[in-house]
């Protein structure tokens, strides 16, 4: 229903009029921040933007004091991204506002996984059981991989992690996945190739010789794409490093749904904010009739 709203001439509904959503980003973001802010605006919520680099955090203000200060202005939801795992959970204990995790360290990126699953369902139907998905690259430092392993396996997909041993989590006990360290060995056996960026900002040691060698061994190059079927899907959470984990022409290939993932992210985040903030959590009648009208 929210995807339908985003496609209207005037992509806006009054569902969250009077609500205020603040985005608090302590780490860089293009997609997630703009997506949440667009989602909030399309639901007619008021938005506030907090950027750590230009805030009183630079003067030494603590996370707790920042949350209390923002809450005192009268807010309904905080969308938070932070380099440390667990910050959204901690914040939720400090405020009456709803707290949405927009990515915390290596830990989780839940709305990315929701939008990825939503994108897959649009292409492959609601039932993802048996879908074979390769998550390729820097799994070790990837919150996207962790959230997607949970989401995809919960829906019955078969997930294989592909990458060098140095970019795999040190302990995979309990992960319901297969692992391969040789992309060429398993290429052609998956329905979906979910490519991850090398998280250079989280890497302080030499985990692979050079980016060129990484691209040779694990990059989704044009040569590798040529070995894949016409109906595979190429996914990436962004931002992409073209020429490293994915070739420019592969990112732009018709089999790539990278831009579609971004578009679907707005609708998915509208749904998340709506579920958290609209009335008692149930769809209000005026929203229902408006959406039903759009479908008709
Ligand atoms: N996918 C994702 O989280 O991108 P950003 O870092 O640009 O938000």
Coordinates of N, CA and C in Angstrom, one line a residue, residues 59-210:
X59 N 31.0 19.4 21.5 CA 31.4 20.1 22.7 C 31.4 19.2 23.9
X60 N 31.2 17.9 23.7 CA 31.3 17.0 24.8 C 30.0 16.5 25.3
X61 N 28.8 16.8 24.7 CA 27.6 16.4 25.2 C 27.4 14.9 25.1
X62 N 26.9 14.2 26.1 CA 26.8 12.8 26.1 C 25.6 12.3 25.3
X63 N 25.5 11.1 24.9 CA 24.4 10.5 24.2 C 23.1 10.7 25.0
X64 N 23.2 10.4 26.3 CA 22.0 10.5 27.2 C 21.5 11.9 27.2
X65 N 22.4 12.9 27.4 CA 21.9 14.3 27.4 C 21.4 14.7 26.1
X66 N 21.9 14.2 25.0 CA 21.4 14.6 23.7 C 20.0 14.0 23.5
X67 N 19.8 12.8 23.9 CA 18.5 12.2 23.8 C 17.5 13.0 24.7
X68 N 17.8 13.3 25.9 CA 16.9 14.0 26.8 C 16.6 15.4 26.2
X69 N 17.6 16.0 25.6 CA 17.4 17.4 25.0 C 16.4 17.3 23.8
X70 N 16.7 16.3 23.0 CA 15.8 16.2 21.8 C 14.4 15.8 22.2
X71 N 14.3 14.9 23.2 CA 12.9 14.5 23.7 C 12.2 15.7 24.3
X72 N 12.9 16.6 25.0 CA 12.2 17.7 25.6 C 11.5 18.6 24.6
X73 N 11.9 18.5 23.3 CA 11.3 19.3 22.3 C 10.0 18.7 21.8
X74 N 9.7 17.5 22.3 CA 8.4 16.9 21.9 C 8.5 16.1 20.6
X75 N 8.9 14.9 20.8 CA 9.1 14.1 19.6 C 8.4 12.7 19.8
X76 N 8.1 12.0 18.7 CA 7.5 10.7 18.7 C 8.4 9.6 18.4
X77 N 9.4 9.9 17.5 CA 10.3 8.8 17.1 C 11.7 9.3 16.9
X78 N 12.6 8.5 17.2 CA 14.0 8.8 16.9 C 14.5 7.7 16.0
X79 N 15.1 8.1 14.9 CA 15.7 7.1 13.9 C 17.2 7.3 14.1
X80 N 17.9 6.3 14.6 CA 19.3 6.5 15.0 C 20.3 5.6 14.3
X81 N 21.3 6.1 13.8 CA 22.5 5.4 13.3 C 23.7 5.7 14.1
X82 N 24.5 4.7 14.5 CA 25.6 4.9 15.4 C 26.7 3.8 15.1
X83 N 27.9 4.2 15.3 CA 29.0 3.3 15.0 C 29.1 2.2 16.0
X84 N 28.5 2.3 17.2 CA 28.6 1.3 18.2 C 27.3 0.4 18.2
X85 N 27.5 -0.9 18.3 CA 26.4 -1.8 18.4 C 25.7 -1.6 19.7
X86 N 24.4 -1.6 19.6 CA 23.6 -1.6 20.9 C 23.0 -0.2 21.2
X87 N 23.5 0.9 20.5 CA 23.1 2.2 20.9 C 21.6 2.4 20.7
X88 N 20.9 1.9 19.7 CA 19.5 2.1 19.6 C 18.7 1.4 20.8
X89 N 19.2 0.3 21.1 CA 18.6 -0.5 22.3 C 18.8 0.3 23.6
X90 N 19.9 0.9 23.8 CA 20.2 1.7 25.0 C 19.3 3.0 25.0
X91 N 19.2 3.6 23.8 CA 18.4 4.8 23.7 C 16.9 4.5 24.1
X92 N 16.5 3.4 23.6 CA 15.1 3.0 23.8 C 14.7 3.0 25.3
X93 N 15.7 2.7 26.1 CA 15.5 2.7 27.6 C 15.5 4.1 28.2
X94 N 15.9 5.1 27.4 CA 16.0 6.5 28.0 C 14.8 7.4 27.6
X95 N 14.0 6.9 26.6 CA 13.0 7.8 26.1 C 11.7 7.1 25.9
X96 N 10.6 7.9 26.0 CA 9.3 7.4 25.7 C 9.0 7.3 24.2
X97 N 9.9 8.0 23.4 CA 9.7 8.0 21.9 C 10.0 6.6 21.4
X98 N 9.5 6.3 20.2 CA 9.9 5.0 19.6 C 11.3 5.2 19.0
X99 N 12.1 4.2 19.1 CA 13.4 4.3 18.6 C 13.6 3.3 17.5
X100 N 14.1 3.7 16.3 CA 14.3 2.9 15.1 C 15.7 2.8 14.8
X101 N 16.2 1.5 14.7 CA 17.6 1.3 14.4 C 17.9 1.5 12.9
X102 N 18.7 2.5 12.6 CA 19.1 2.8 11.2 C 20.5 2.3 10.9
X103 N 20.9 1.3 11.7 CA 22.3 0.8 11.5 C 23.1 1.0 12.7
X104 N 23.5 0.0 13.5 CA 24.4 0.2 14.6 C 25.7 -0.7 14.5
X105 N 26.8 -0.1 14.2 CA 28.0 -0.8 14.1 C 28.0 -1.9 13.2
X106 N 28.6 -3.1 13.6 CA 28.5 -4.3 12.8 C 27.3 -5.1 13.0
X107 N 26.4 -4.6 13.9 CA 25.4 -5.4 14.5 C 24.2 -5.7 13.6
X108 N 23.4 -4.6 13.4 CA 22.1 -4.9 12.6 C 21.8 -3.6 11.8
X109 N 21.0 -3.9 10.7 CA 20.4 -2.8 9.9 C 19.1 -3.3 9.5
X110 N 18.1 -3.3 10.4 CA 16.9 -4.1 10.2 C 16.0 -3.6 9.1
X111 N 16.0 -2.2 8.9 CA 15.1 -1.8 7.8 C 15.7 -2.1 6.4
X112 N 17.1 -2.2 6.4 CA 17.7 -2.6 5.1 C 17.2 -4.0 4.7
X113 N 17.2 -4.9 5.7 CA 16.8 -6.3 5.5 C 15.3 -6.3 5.1
X114 N 14.5 -5.5 5.7 CA 13.1 -5.5 5.4 C 12.9 -5.0 3.9
X115 N 13.6 -4.0 3.5 CA 13.4 -3.5 2.1 C 14.0 -4.5 1.1
X116 N 15.1 -5.2 1.5 CA 15.6 -6.2 0.6 C 14.6 -7.4 0.5
X117 N 14.1 -7.8 1.5 CA 13.1 -8.9 1.5 C 11.9 -8.5 0.6
X118 N 11.4 -7.2 0.9 CA 10.3 -6.7 0.1 C 10.6 -6.7 -1.4
X119 N 11.8 -6.3 -1.7 CA 12.3 -6.2 -3.1 C 12.3 -7.6 -3.7
X120 N 12.8 -8.6 -3.0 CA 12.8 -10.0 -3.5 C 11.4 -10.5 -3.7
X121 N 10.5 -10.2 -2.8 CA 9.1 -10.6 -2.9 C 8.4 -10.1 -4.1
X122 N 8.7 -8.8 -4.4 CA 8.1 -8.2 -5.6 C 8.6 -8.9 -6.9
X123 N 9.8 -9.5 -6.9 CA 10.3 -10.2 -8.0 C 10.0 -11.7 -8.0
X124 N 10.0 -12.3 -6.8 CA 10.0 -13.7 -6.8 C 8.7 -14.3 -6.1
X125 N 7.8 -13.3 -5.7 CA 6.5 -13.8 -5.1 C 6.8 -13.8 -3.6
X126 N 5.6 -14.0 -2.8 CA 5.7 -13.9 -1.4 C 6.5 -15.0 -0.7
X127 N 6.5 -16.2 -1.4 CA 7.1 -17.4 -0.8 C 8.6 -17.4 -1.2
X128 N 9.5 -17.1 -0.3 CA 10.9 -17.1 -0.6 C 11.6 -18.4 -0.2
X129 N 10.8 -19.4 0.2 CA 11.4 -20.7 0.7 C 12.1 -21.4 -0.5
X130 N 13.3 -21.8 -0.2 CA 14.1 -22.5 -1.2 C 14.9 -21.5 -2.1
X131 N 14.6 -20.2 -2.0 CA 15.4 -19.3 -2.8 C 16.9 -19.3 -2.4
X132 N 17.8 -19.4 -3.4 CA 19.2 -19.5 -3.0 C 19.9 -18.2 -3.1
X133 N 20.4 -17.7 -2.0 CA 21.0 -16.3 -2.0 C 22.5 -16.4 -1.6
X134 N 23.3 -15.8 -2.4 CA 24.7 -15.7 -2.0 C 25.0 -14.3 -1.5
X135 N 25.5 -14.2 -0.3 CA 25.9 -12.9 0.3 C 27.4 -12.8 0.1
X136 N 27.9 -11.9 -0.7 CA 29.3 -12.0 -1.2 C 30.1 -10.8 -0.7
X137 N 31.2 -11.1 0.0 CA 32.1 -10.0 0.4 C 32.4 -9.9 1.8
X138 N 32.4 -8.7 2.3 CA 32.9 -8.4 3.7 C 31.7 -8.6 4.7
X139 N 31.5 -9.9 5.0 CA 30.4 -10.3 5.9 C 30.8 -9.9 7.3
X140 N 32.1 -10.0 7.6 CA 32.6 -9.8 9.0 C 32.1 -8.4 9.5
X141 N 32.3 -7.3 8.8 CA 32.0 -6.0 9.3 C 30.6 -5.5 8.9
X142 N 29.7 -6.4 8.4 CA 28.5 -6.0 7.7 C 27.2 -6.2 8.6
X143 N 26.6 -5.1 9.0 CA 25.3 -5.2 9.8 C 24.3 -5.7 8.8
X144 N 24.4 -5.3 7.5 CA 23.4 -5.6 6.5 C 23.4 -7.2 6.4
X145 N 24.6 -7.8 6.3 CA 24.6 -9.3 6.2 C 23.9 -9.9 7.4
X146 N 24.2 -9.4 8.6 CA 23.6 -10.0 9.8 C 22.1 -9.9 9.8
X147 N 21.6 -8.8 9.4 CA 20.1 -8.6 9.4 C 19.5 -9.4 8.3
X148 N 20.2 -9.5 7.1 CA 19.6 -10.2 6.0 C 19.7 -11.7 6.2
X149 N 20.7 -12.2 6.9 CA 20.7 -13.7 7.2 C 19.5 -14.0 8.1
X150 N 19.2 -13.2 9.1 CA 18.1 -13.4 9.9 C 16.8 -13.4 9.1
X151 N 16.6 -12.3 8.3 CA 15.3 -12.2 7.6 C 15.1 -13.3 6.5
X152 N 16.2 -13.5 5.8 CA 16.1 -14.5 4.6 C 15.9 -15.9 5.1
X153 N 16.6 -16.3 6.2 CA 16.5 -17.7 6.6 C 15.1 -17.8 7.4
X154 N 14.7 -16.8 8.0 CA 13.3 -16.8 8.7 C 12.3 -17.1 7.7
X155 N 12.5 -16.6 6.4 CA 11.5 -16.8 5.3 C 11.8 -18.1 4.5
X156 N 12.8 -18.8 4.9 CA 13.0 -20.1 4.3 C 14.0 -20.1 3.2
X157 N 14.7 -19.0 2.9 CA 15.7 -18.9 1.9 C 17.0 -19.7 2.3
X158 N 17.7 -20.2 1.3 CA 19.0 -20.8 1.6 C 20.1 -19.8 1.4
X159 N 20.9 -19.5 2.4 CA 21.9 -18.4 2.3 C 23.3 -19.0 2.4
X160 N 24.1 -18.6 1.5 CA 25.5 -18.9 1.5 C 26.4 -17.7 1.6
X161 N 27.3 -17.7 2.5 CA 28.2 -16.5 2.6 C 29.4 -16.8 1.8
X162 N 29.8 -15.9 1.0 CA 31.0 -16.1 0.1 C 32.0 -15.0 0.3
X163 N 33.2 -15.4 0.6 CA 34.3 -14.3 0.8 C 35.5 -15.0 1.4
X164 N 36.6 -14.2 1.5 CA 37.8 -14.8 2.0 C 37.6 -15.0 3.5
X165 N 38.3 -16.0 4.1 CA 38.2 -16.3 5.5 C 38.4 -15.1 6.4
X166 N 39.3 -14.2 6.0 CA 39.5 -13.0 6.8 C 38.4 -12.0 6.9
X167 N 37.4 -12.1 5.9 CA 36.2 -11.3 5.9 C 35.0 -12.0 6.4
X168 N 35.2 -13.1 7.0 CA 34.0 -13.9 7.6 C 34.0 -13.6 9.1
X169 N 32.9 -13.6 9.8 CA 32.9 -13.5 11.2 C 33.7 -14.6 11.8
X170 N 34.4 -14.3 12.9 CA 35.3 -15.3 13.5 C 34.6 -16.6 14.0
X171 N 33.4 -16.5 14.4 CA 32.6 -17.6 14.8 C 31.2 -17.6 14.2
X172 N 31.0 -18.7 13.4 CA 29.7 -18.7 12.7 C 28.8 -19.8 13.3
X173 N 29.1 -20.2 14.6 CA 28.3 -21.1 15.3 C 26.8 -20.6 15.4
X174 N 25.9 -21.3 15.0 CA 24.5 -20.9 15.1 C 24.0 -20.1 13.9
X175 N 24.9 -19.8 13.0 CA 24.4 -19.1 11.8 C 23.8 -20.1 10.8
X176 N 22.6 -20.0 10.4 CA 22.0 -21.0 9.5 C 22.4 -20.8 8.1
X177 N 23.7 -20.9 7.8 CA 24.2 -20.6 6.5 C 25.2 -21.6 6.0
X178 N 25.5 -21.6 4.7 CA 26.7 -22.3 4.2 C 27.7 -21.3 3.9
X179 N 29.0 -21.7 3.8 CA 30.1 -20.8 3.6 C 30.9 -21.3 2.4
X180 N 31.4 -20.4 1.5 CA 32.3 -20.7 0.5 C 33.4 -19.6 0.4
X181 N 34.6 -20.0 0.2 CA 35.7 -19.0 0.1 C 36.1 -18.9 -1.3
X182 N 35.4 -19.5 -2.3 CA 35.8 -19.4 -3.7 C 34.6 -19.0 -4.5
X183 N 34.5 -17.8 -4.9 CA 33.3 -17.3 -5.7 C 33.1 -18.1 -7.0
X184 N 34.2 -18.3 -7.7 CA 34.1 -19.0 -9.0 C 33.7 -20.4 -8.9
X185 N 34.0 -21.0 -7.7 CA 33.6 -22.4 -7.5 C 32.1 -22.6 -7.4
X186 N 31.4 -21.5 -6.8 CA 29.9 -21.6 -6.6 C 29.1 -20.7 -7.5
X187 N 29.8 -20.0 -8.3 CA 29.1 -19.1 -9.3 C 28.2 -19.9 -10.2
X188 N 27.0 -19.4 -10.4 CA 26.0 -20.0 -11.2 C 25.0 -20.9 -10.4
X189 N 25.2 -21.0 -9.1 CA 24.4 -21.9 -8.3 C 23.3 -21.1 -7.5
X190 N 23.3 -19.8 -7.7 CA 22.4 -19.0 -6.8 C 21.3 -18.3 -7.7
X191 N 20.2 -18.0 -7.0 CA 19.2 -17.1 -7.6 C 19.5 -15.7 -7.5
X192 N 20.1 -15.4 -6.3 CA 20.4 -14.0 -6.0 C 21.8 -13.8 -5.5
X193 N 22.4 -12.7 -6.0 CA 23.8 -12.4 -5.6 C 23.7 -11.1 -4.9
X194 N 23.9 -11.1 -3.6 CA 23.8 -9.9 -2.7 C 25.2 -9.5 -2.4
X195 N 25.7 -8.4 -3.0 CA 27.1 -8.0 -3.0 C 27.3 -7.0 -1.9
X196 N 28.3 -7.2 -1.1 CA 28.6 -6.2 0.0 C 29.8 -5.4 -0.3
X197 N 29.8 -4.2 0.2 CA 31.0 -3.3 0.1 C 32.0 -3.7 1.2
X198 N 33.3 -3.5 0.8 CA 34.4 -3.6 1.8 C 34.2 -2.4 2.7
X199 N 34.1 -2.7 4.0 CA 33.8 -1.6 5.0 C 35.2 -1.1 5.4
X200 N 35.8 -0.3 4.5 CA 37.2 0.1 4.8 C 37.2 1.0 6.1
X201 N 36.1 1.7 6.4 CA 36.2 2.5 7.6 C 36.2 1.7 8.9
X202 N 35.9 0.4 8.8 CA 35.9 -0.4 10.0 C 37.1 -1.4 10.0
X203 N 38.0 -1.3 9.0 CA 39.1 -2.2 8.9 C 40.4 -1.5 9.2
X204 N 41.1 -2.0 10.2 CA 42.4 -1.4 10.6 C 43.6 -2.2 10.3
X205 N 43.3 -3.5 9.9 CA 44.5 -4.4 9.6 C 44.4 -4.8 8.1
X206 N 45.4 -5.5 7.7 CA 45.5 -6.0 6.3 C 44.7 -7.3 6.2
X207 N 43.5 -7.3 5.8 CA 42.7 -8.5 5.7 C 42.7 -9.1 4.3
X208 N 43.2 -8.4 3.3 CA 43.4 -8.9 1.9 C 44.6 -8.1 1.3
X209 N 45.3 -8.7 0.4 CA 46.5 -8.0 -0.1 C 46.2 -6.6 -0.7
X210 N 45.4 -6.6 -1.7 CA 45.1 -5.3 -2.3 C 43.6 -5.3 -2.8

